[in-house]
Amino acid sequence: MKRKILIVCIAFALIFVCAYFSEIRAYQKTEFLLDTYVTINARGFNAKKASEECFAKIRDFEQKCSVYIESSEISRLNKTGEFSLEDETVRLIKNAKAYSAKTRGAFDITVKPLTDLWNIKNFSRVPTDSEIAEALKKVGYNNIKISNNTVCLENGAQIDLGGIAKGYLADETAKIMQKYGVKDAILDLGGNIYTLGKKEIKIGLQNPSGARGEYFGYVEGNNISVVTSGGYERFAELNGKKYHHIISPFDGKCAESGVLSASVIGKSSEKCDALATAICVLGVKDGLEIINSEPDTECVIVDENNVVYLSDGANFKITDEKFIRGN
């Protein structure tokens, strides 16, 4: 009888141990943050602990930097025109200014007065030329002045870190995973993908004219980020014409560069985020020129004729015969 009890106890102990190790070695979770769905898939001894810290980091950043939260640092800066910010926020603003200079102003976090004017999320009318001209007076990354941790916005400028935040947080969550020794993970911040691990992973690129989840090809690699921007992501229609959320800092209108989507691949998701937006504003030729001058960074660009253009070292395979390779 004692032998049977001992066997039963050992069996239950083994079941408990297996369940415990199964729980901590693989973890998946999705939350709605940053106005999108954030999903983390991780595998490793500290996968759950690392993932929860990642979500906490994203929540904290959103509270601190979202323009949709009145108490955030960025909201208070926009309201007062001058504010002392935390080190992390200042560092990100400095980086954003550097990307603006690198992209000749095509990426610009001071575009907020224009995006507010167009209001694609609740689109009801096309702004007048005079309204656009007035908003353009407030746009320009040189309107951002930084002294130590104090940021001053000149000429009525306002900023929005939304064009770089997901990329920055993808990098930060990857660092958290590495800190905990989690070697295999896929971090998906609303389409900003970061992969961790030795095994190369195929990442499908969204067909900009297709249904959600319909891919036209894939990139392959490991320990990389893939970020895609395109007017197909958020748009509105009025009188049979589409108006999208990517606003050109140059003329204040929806970007009409002929680019349907731009995917940038690299080690820095923050850089990929900024450059993907810039390509949609600049167009194929200038976009490729910038990417080909950047180390460890590649891109896949689709134009309005479904022609696919690749940077010099891009590892990409077309799987949809409706798309053709450009020169």
CSV table of C-alpha atoms in Angstrom, one decimal:
chain,number,residue,atom,x,y,z
A,1,MET,CA,0.0,0.0,0.0
A,2,LYS,CA,2.8,2.4,0.9
A,3,ARG,CA,4.6,1.5,-2.4
A,4,LYS,CA,1.4,2.5,-4.3
A,5,ILE,CA,1.1,5.8,-2.4
A,6,LEU,CA,4.8,6.5,-3.1
A,7,ILE,CA,4.4,5.9,-6.8
A,8,VAL,CA,1.3,8.1,-7.0
A,9,CYS,CA,3.1,10.9,-5.1
A,10,ILE,CA,6.0,10.7,-7.5
A,11,ALA,CA,3.7,10.7,-10.5
A,12,PHE,CA,1.9,13.8,-9.2
A,13,ALA,CA,5.2,15.5,-8.5
A,14,LEU,CA,6.5,14.8,-12.0
A,15,ILE,CA,3.2,16.2,-13.5
A,16,PHE,CA,3.7,19.4,-11.4
A,17,VAL,CA,7.3,19.8,-12.3
A,18,CYS,CA,6.6,19.3,-16.0
A,19,ALA,CA,3.7,21.8,-15.9
A,20,TYR,CA,5.9,24.3,-14.0
A,21,PHE,CA,8.8,24.1,-16.5
A,22,SER,CA,6.4,24.2,-19.4
A,23,GLU,CA,4.9,27.5,-18.1
A,24,ILE,CA,8.2,29.2,-17.5
A,25,ARG,CA,9.9,28.1,-20.7
A,26,ALA,CA,7.3,29.3,-23.2
A,27,TYR,CA,5.1,32.3,-22.8
A,28,GLN,CA,2.8,34.3,-25.1
A,29,LYS,CA,0.7,37.4,-24.4
A,30,THR,CA,-1.1,40.1,-26.2
A,31,GLU,CA,-2.2,43.6,-24.9
A,32,PHE,CA,-3.7,46.6,-26.5
A,33,LEU,CA,-1.1,49.4,-26.0
A,34,LEU,CA,0.2,52.3,-28.1
A,35,ASP,CA,-3.1,52.3,-29.9
A,36,THR,CA,-2.4,48.9,-31.4
A,37,TYR,CA,-2.0,45.2,-30.4
A,38,VAL,CA,1.3,44.2,-28.8
A,39,THR,CA,2.2,40.5,-28.9
A,40,ILE,CA,5.2,38.8,-27.3
A,41,ASN,CA,6.1,35.2,-27.9
A,42,ALA,CA,9.1,34.1,-25.9
A,43,ARG,CA,10.8,30.8,-25.1
A,44,GLY,CA,13.3,30.4,-22.3
A,45,PHE,CA,13.6,29.8,-18.5
A,46,ASN,CA,12.7,33.4,-17.7
A,47,ALA,CA,10.3,34.0,-20.6
A,48,LYS,CA,7.3,34.9,-18.5
A,49,LYS,CA,9.2,37.2,-16.2
A,50,ALA,CA,10.9,38.9,-19.1
A,51,SER,CA,7.7,39.3,-21.0
A,52,GLU,CA,5.9,40.9,-18.1
A,53,GLU,CA,8.7,43.4,-17.6
A,54,CYS,CA,8.5,44.2,-21.3
A,55,PHE,CA,4.8,45.0,-21.1
A,56,ALA,CA,5.4,47.1,-17.9
A,57,LYS,CA,8.1,49.0,-19.8
A,58,ILE,CA,5.7,49.8,-22.7
A,59,ARG,CA,2.9,50.8,-20.3
A,60,ASP,CA,5.2,53.2,-18.5
A,61,PHE,CA,6.5,54.7,-21.7
A,62,GLU,CA,3.0,55.2,-23.0
A,63,GLN,CA,2.0,57.1,-19.8
A,64,LYS,CA,5.1,59.2,-20.1
A,65,CYS,CA,5.1,60.0,-23.8
A,66,SER,CA,1.7,59.6,-25.4
A,67,VAL,CA,0.1,62.7,-26.9
A,68,TYR,CA,-3.3,61.2,-26.1
A,69,ILE,CA,-2.6,61.3,-22.3
A,70,GLU,CA,-2.9,64.8,-20.9
A,71,SER,CA,-0.6,64.2,-18.0
A,72,SER,CA,2.3,62.8,-20.2
A,73,GLU,CA,5.5,64.7,-20.5
A,74,ILE,CA,5.0,65.2,-24.2
A,75,SER,CA,1.5,66.6,-23.7
A,76,ARG,CA,2.7,69.0,-21.1
A,77,LEU,CA,5.6,70.1,-23.4
A,78,ASN,CA,3.2,70.7,-26.3
A,79,LYS,CA,0.9,72.7,-24.0
A,80,THR,CA,3.6,74.9,-22.4
A,81,GLY,CA,6.2,75.0,-25.2
A,82,GLU,CA,9.0,74.4,-22.7
A,83,PHE,CA,9.4,71.5,-20.3
A,84,SER,CA,12.1,69.6,-18.4
A,85,LEU,CA,11.9,65.9,-19.5
A,86,GLU,CA,13.3,62.7,-18.3
A,87,ASP,CA,16.6,61.4,-19.7
A,88,GLU,CA,14.9,58.7,-21.8
A,89,THR,CA,12.5,61.2,-23.5
A,90,VAL,CA,15.2,63.7,-24.2
A,91,ARG,CA,17.5,61.0,-25.7
A,92,LEU,CA,14.7,59.9,-28.0
A,93,ILE,CA,13.9,63.4,-29.2
A,94,LYS,CA,17.6,63.9,-30.0
A,95,ASN,CA,17.6,60.7,-32.0
A,96,ALA,CA,14.5,61.8,-33.8
A,97,LYS,CA,16.2,65.1,-34.8
A,98,ALA,CA,19.2,63.1,-36.1
A,99,TYR,CA,16.8,61.0,-38.3
A,100,SER,CA,15.2,64.1,-39.6
A,101,ALA,CA,18.6,65.5,-40.7
A,102,LYS,CA,19.5,62.1,-42.2
A,103,THR,CA,16.3,62.0,-44.2
A,104,ARG,CA,16.4,65.7,-45.3
A,105,GLY,CA,13.4,66.4,-43.2
A,106,ALA,CA,11.1,63.6,-44.6
A,107,PHE,CA,10.9,62.2,-41.1
A,108,ASP,CA,9.9,64.9,-38.6
A,109,ILE,CA,8.2,64.6,-35.2
A,110,THR,CA,7.0,68.2,-35.4
A,111,VAL,CA,4.4,67.2,-38.1
A,112,LYS,CA,1.8,67.0,-35.3
A,113,PRO,CA,-0.1,70.3,-36.3
A,114,LEU,CA,-0.6,68.8,-39.8
A,115,THR,CA,-1.7,65.3,-38.6
A,116,ASP,CA,-4.1,67.0,-36.2
A,117,LEU,CA,-5.5,69.1,-39.1
A,118,TRP,CA,-6.0,66.2,-41.3
A,119,ASN,CA,-7.4,64.0,-38.4
A,120,ILE,CA,-7.4,60.8,-40.6
A,121,LYS,CA,-8.8,58.8,-37.6
A,122,ASN,CA,-12.0,60.9,-37.7
A,123,PHE,CA,-11.7,62.2,-41.2
A,124,SER,CA,-14.6,64.4,-42.4
A,125,ARG,CA,-13.1,67.0,-44.8
A,126,VAL,CA,-10.0,68.0,-46.7
A,127,PRO,CA,-8.2,70.9,-45.1
A,128,THR,CA,-8.0,74.1,-47.2
A,129,ASP,CA,-4.7,75.3,-48.6
A,130,SER,CA,-4.7,78.3,-46.2
A,131,GLU,CA,-5.2,76.0,-43.2
A,132,ILE,CA,-2.3,73.8,-44.4
A,133,ALA,CA,-0.1,76.8,-45.0
A,134,GLU,CA,-0.8,78.0,-41.5
A,135,ALA,CA,0.0,74.6,-39.9
A,136,LEU,CA,3.2,74.3,-42.0
A,137,LYS,CA,4.6,77.4,-40.2
A,138,LYS,CA,4.8,75.3,-37.1
A,139,VAL,CA,6.5,72.3,-38.7
A,140,GLY,CA,10.3,71.8,-38.8
A,141,TYR,CA,12.6,69.8,-36.6
A,142,ASN,CA,14.9,72.8,-36.2
A,143,ASN,CA,12.1,74.3,-34.0
A,144,ILE,CA,13.2,71.8,-31.3
A,145,LYS,CA,15.8,73.3,-29.0
A,146,ILE,CA,17.4,71.2,-26.3
A,147,SER,CA,19.4,72.4,-23.3
A,148,ASN,CA,20.4,69.7,-20.9
A,149,ASN,CA,17.0,68.1,-20.1
A,150,THR,CA,14.9,71.2,-21.0
A,151,VAL,CA,13.2,71.0,-24.4
A,152,CYS,CA,11.8,74.2,-26.0
A,153,LEU,CA,9.5,74.3,-29.0
A,154,GLU,CA,9.7,77.4,-31.1
A,155,ASN,CA,7.2,78.9,-33.6
A,156,GLY,CA,4.2,77.1,-32.1
A,157,ALA,CA,5.7,73.7,-32.9
A,158,GLN,CA,4.3,70.5,-31.3
A,159,ILE,CA,5.8,67.0,-31.3
A,160,ASP,CA,4.5,63.5,-31.5
A,161,LEU,CA,6.8,60.5,-30.9
A,162,GLY,CA,4.4,58.0,-32.4
A,163,GLY,CA,6.4,57.7,-35.6
A,164,ILE,CA,9.4,56.3,-33.7
A,165,ALA,CA,8.0,55.0,-30.3
A,166,LYS,CA,7.2,51.5,-31.4
A,167,GLY,CA,10.6,51.0,-32.9
A,168,TYR,CA,12.3,52.4,-29.8
A,169,LEU,CA,10.2,50.1,-27.6
A,170,ALA,CA,11.0,47.1,-29.8
A,171,ASP,CA,14.7,47.7,-29.2
A,172,GLU,CA,14.1,48.2,-25.4
A,173,THR,CA,12.0,45.0,-25.1
A,174,ALA,CA,14.7,43.1,-27.0
A,175,LYS,CA,17.3,44.3,-24.4
A,176,ILE,CA,15.0,43.1,-21.6
A,177,MET,CA,14.8,39.7,-23.2
A,178,GLN,CA,18.6,39.5,-23.5
A,179,LYS,CA,19.0,40.7,-19.9
A,180,TYR,CA,17.0,37.7,-18.7
A,181,GLY,CA,18.8,35.3,-21.0
A,182,VAL,CA,15.8,34.7,-23.2
A,183,LYS,CA,17.3,33.6,-26.5
A,184,ASP,CA,14.2,33.0,-28.6
A,185,ALA,CA,11.5,35.6,-29.0
A,186,ILE,CA,9.3,37.3,-31.5
A,187,LEU,CA,8.2,40.8,-30.4
A,188,ASP,CA,5.4,42.3,-32.4
A,189,LEU,CA,4.5,45.9,-31.6
A,190,GLY,CA,1.7,46.6,-34.0
A,191,GLY,CA,3.6,45.3,-37.0
A,192,ASN,CA,7.0,46.4,-35.8
A,193,ILE,CA,8.7,43.0,-35.6
A,194,TYR,CA,11.8,42.1,-33.7
A,195,THR,CA,13.2,38.5,-33.7
A,196,LEU,CA,15.6,37.0,-31.3
A,197,GLY,CA,17.3,33.7,-31.7
A,198,LYS,CA,19.9,31.7,-33.6
A,199,LYS,CA,17.4,30.2,-36.0
A,200,GLU,CA,16.6,32.3,-39.1
A,201,ILE,CA,12.9,33.2,-39.4
A,202,LYS,CA,10.8,34.0,-42.4
A,203,ILE,CA,8.8,37.2,-41.9
A,204,GLY,CA,6.0,37.8,-44.4
A,205,LEU,CA,5.5,41.3,-45.8
A,206,GLN,CA,1.9,42.5,-46.0
A,207,ASN,CA,0.5,42.9,-49.5
A,208,PRO,CA,-0.4,46.7,-49.4
A,209,SER,CA,-3.4,46.1,-51.7
A,210,GLY,CA,-4.5,42.8,-50.1
A,211,ALA,CA,-6.4,41.6,-47.1
A,212,ARG,CA,-4.8,41.7,-43.7
A,213,GLY,CA,-2.4,38.8,-43.4
A,214,GLU,CA,-2.0,38.4,-47.2
A,215,TYR,CA,1.7,38.5,-48.0
A,216,PHE,CA,3.6,39.1,-51.3
A,217,GLY,CA,6.9,37.8,-50.1
A,218,TYR,CA,9.2,37.4,-47.1
A,219,VAL,CA,12.5,38.4,-45.6
A,220,GLU,CA,14.6,35.9,-43.8
A,221,GLY,CA,17.0,36.5,-40.9
A,222,ASN,CA,17.6,36.3,-37.2
A,223,ASN,CA,18.1,39.0,-34.5
A,224,ILE,CA,16.6,41.6,-36.8
A,225,SER,CA,13.8,44.1,-36.9
A,226,VAL,CA,11.4,44.5,-39.7
A,227,VAL,CA,9.2,47.7,-39.8
A,228,THR,CA,6.7,48.5,-42.6
A,229,SER,CA,5.0,51.8,-43.3
A,230,GLY,CA,2.4,52.5,-45.9
A,231,GLY,CA,-0.7,54.6,-46.6
A,232,TYR,CA,-2.8,51.4,-46.6
A,233,GLU,CA,-2.4,51.0,-42.9
A,234,ARG,CA,-4.7,53.9,-41.9
A,235,PHE,CA,-6.7,55.8,-44.4
A,236,ALA,CA,-10.1,57.4,-45.0
A,237,GLU,CA,-12.2,57.9,-48.2
A,238,LEU,CA,-14.1,61.0,-49.3
A,239,ASN,CA,-15.8,61.4,-52.6
A,240,GLY,CA,-14.1,58.3,-54.0
A,241,LYS,CA,-10.6,59.4,-53.0
A,242,LYS,CA,-8.3,57.9,-50.4
A,243,TYR,CA,-6.5,60.0,-47.8
A,244,HIS,CA,-3.9,58.3,-45.6
A,245,HIS,CA,-2.1,59.1,-42.4
A,246,ILE,CA,1.4,59.7,-43.7
A,247,ILE,CA,1.6,63.5,-44.1
A,248,SER,CA,4.5,65.1,-45.9
A,249,PRO,CA,6.3,67.7,-43.8
A,250,PHE,CA,7.2,69.4,-47.1
A,251,ASP,CA,3.8,70.4,-48.5
A,252,GLY,CA,1.5,69.4,-45.6
A,253,LYS,CA,-0.5,66.9,-47.7
A,254,CYS,CA,-0.9,63.1,-47.8
A,255,ALA,CA,2.4,61.9,-49.2
A,256,GLU,CA,2.1,61.1,-52.9
A,257,SER,CA,5.6,59.6,-53.6
A,258,GLY,CA,4.3,56.6,-55.5
A,259,VAL,CA,5.3,54.3,-52.7
A,260,LEU,CA,2.6,51.9,-51.5
A,261,SER,CA,4.7,50.4,-48.7
A,262,ALA,CA,8.3,50.5,-47.4
A,263,SER,CA,9.7,47.8,-45.2
A,264,VAL,CA,13.1,48.5,-43.5
A,265,ILE,CA,15.2,45.7,-42.1
A,266,GLY,CA,18.0,46.2,-39.5
A,267,LYS,CA,19.4,45.8,-36.1
A,268,SER,CA,17.8,49.0,-34.8
A,269,SER,CA,14.0,49.0,-34.9
A,270,GLU,CA,14.0,52.6,-33.9
A,271,LYS,CA,16.0,53.5,-37.0
A,272,CYS,CA,13.9,51.2,-39.2
A,273,ASP,CA,10.7,52.9,-37.9
A,274,ALA,CA,12.0,56.4,-38.8
A,275,LEU,CA,13.4,55.4,-42.2
A,276,ALA,CA,10.3,53.5,-43.3
A,277,THR,CA,8.2,56.6,-42.8
A,278,ALA,CA,10.8,58.8,-44.6
A,279,ILE,CA,10.8,56.5,-47.7
A,280,CYS,CA,7.0,56.8,-48.0
A,281,VAL,CA,7.5,60.6,-48.2
A,282,LEU,CA,10.6,60.6,-50.4
A,283,GLY,CA,9.9,57.9,-52.9
A,284,VAL,CA,11.8,55.0,-54.4
A,285,LYS,CA,14.9,56.7,-55.7
A,286,ASP,CA,15.7,58.8,-52.7
A,287,GLY,CA,14.6,56.1,-50.3
A,288,LEU,CA,17.0,53.6,-51.8
A,289,GLU,CA,19.8,56.1,-51.8
A,290,ILE,CA,19.4,56.7,-48.0
A,291,ILE,CA,19.2,53.0,-47.2
A,292,ASN,CA,22.2,52.0,-49.3
A,293,SER,CA,24.2,54.6,-47.3
A,294,GLU,CA,23.2,53.1,-44.0
A,295,PRO,CA,25.2,50.2,-42.5
A,296,ASP,CA,23.3,47.1,-41.4
A,297,THR,CA,20.1,48.4,-42.9
A,298,GLU,CA,18.1,47.1,-45.9
A,299,CYS,CA,14.7,47.8,-47.4
A,300,VAL,CA,11.9,46.5,-49.6
A,301,ILE,CA,9.8,49.1,-51.4
A,302,VAL,CA,6.6,48.5,-53.3
A,303,ASP,CA,5.4,51.2,-55.7
A,304,GLU,CA,1.9,51.8,-57.0
A,305,ASN,CA,2.4,49.4,-59.9
A,306,ASN,CA,3.4,46.5,-57.7
A,307,VAL,CA,7.0,46.8,-58.7
A,308,VAL,CA,9.3,45.7,-55.9
A,309,TYR,CA,12.6,47.6,-55.3
A,310,LEU,CA,15.3,46.2,-53.0
A,311,SER,CA,18.3,47.8,-51.4
A,312,ASP,CA,21.7,46.4,-52.3
A,313,GLY,CA,21.9,43.7,-49.6
A,314,ALA,CA,18.2,42.9,-49.0
A,315,ASN,CA,17.4,39.2,-48.4
A,316,PHE,CA,13.9,39.1,-49.9
A,317,LYS,CA,11.9,36.6,-51.9
A,318,ILE,CA,8.7,37.4,-53.9
A,319,THR,CA,6.0,34.8,-53.5
A,320,ASP,CA,3.1,36.5,-55.3
A,321,GLU,CA,3.3,36.5,-59.1
A,322,LYS,CA,1.3,39.8,-59.2
A,323,PHE,CA,4.5,41.5,-58.0
A,324,ILE,CA,7.6,42.0,-60.1
A,325,ARG,CA,11.2,42.9,-59.3
A,326,GLY,CA,12.3,46.4,-60.3
A,327,ASN,CA,15.8,47.4,-61.4
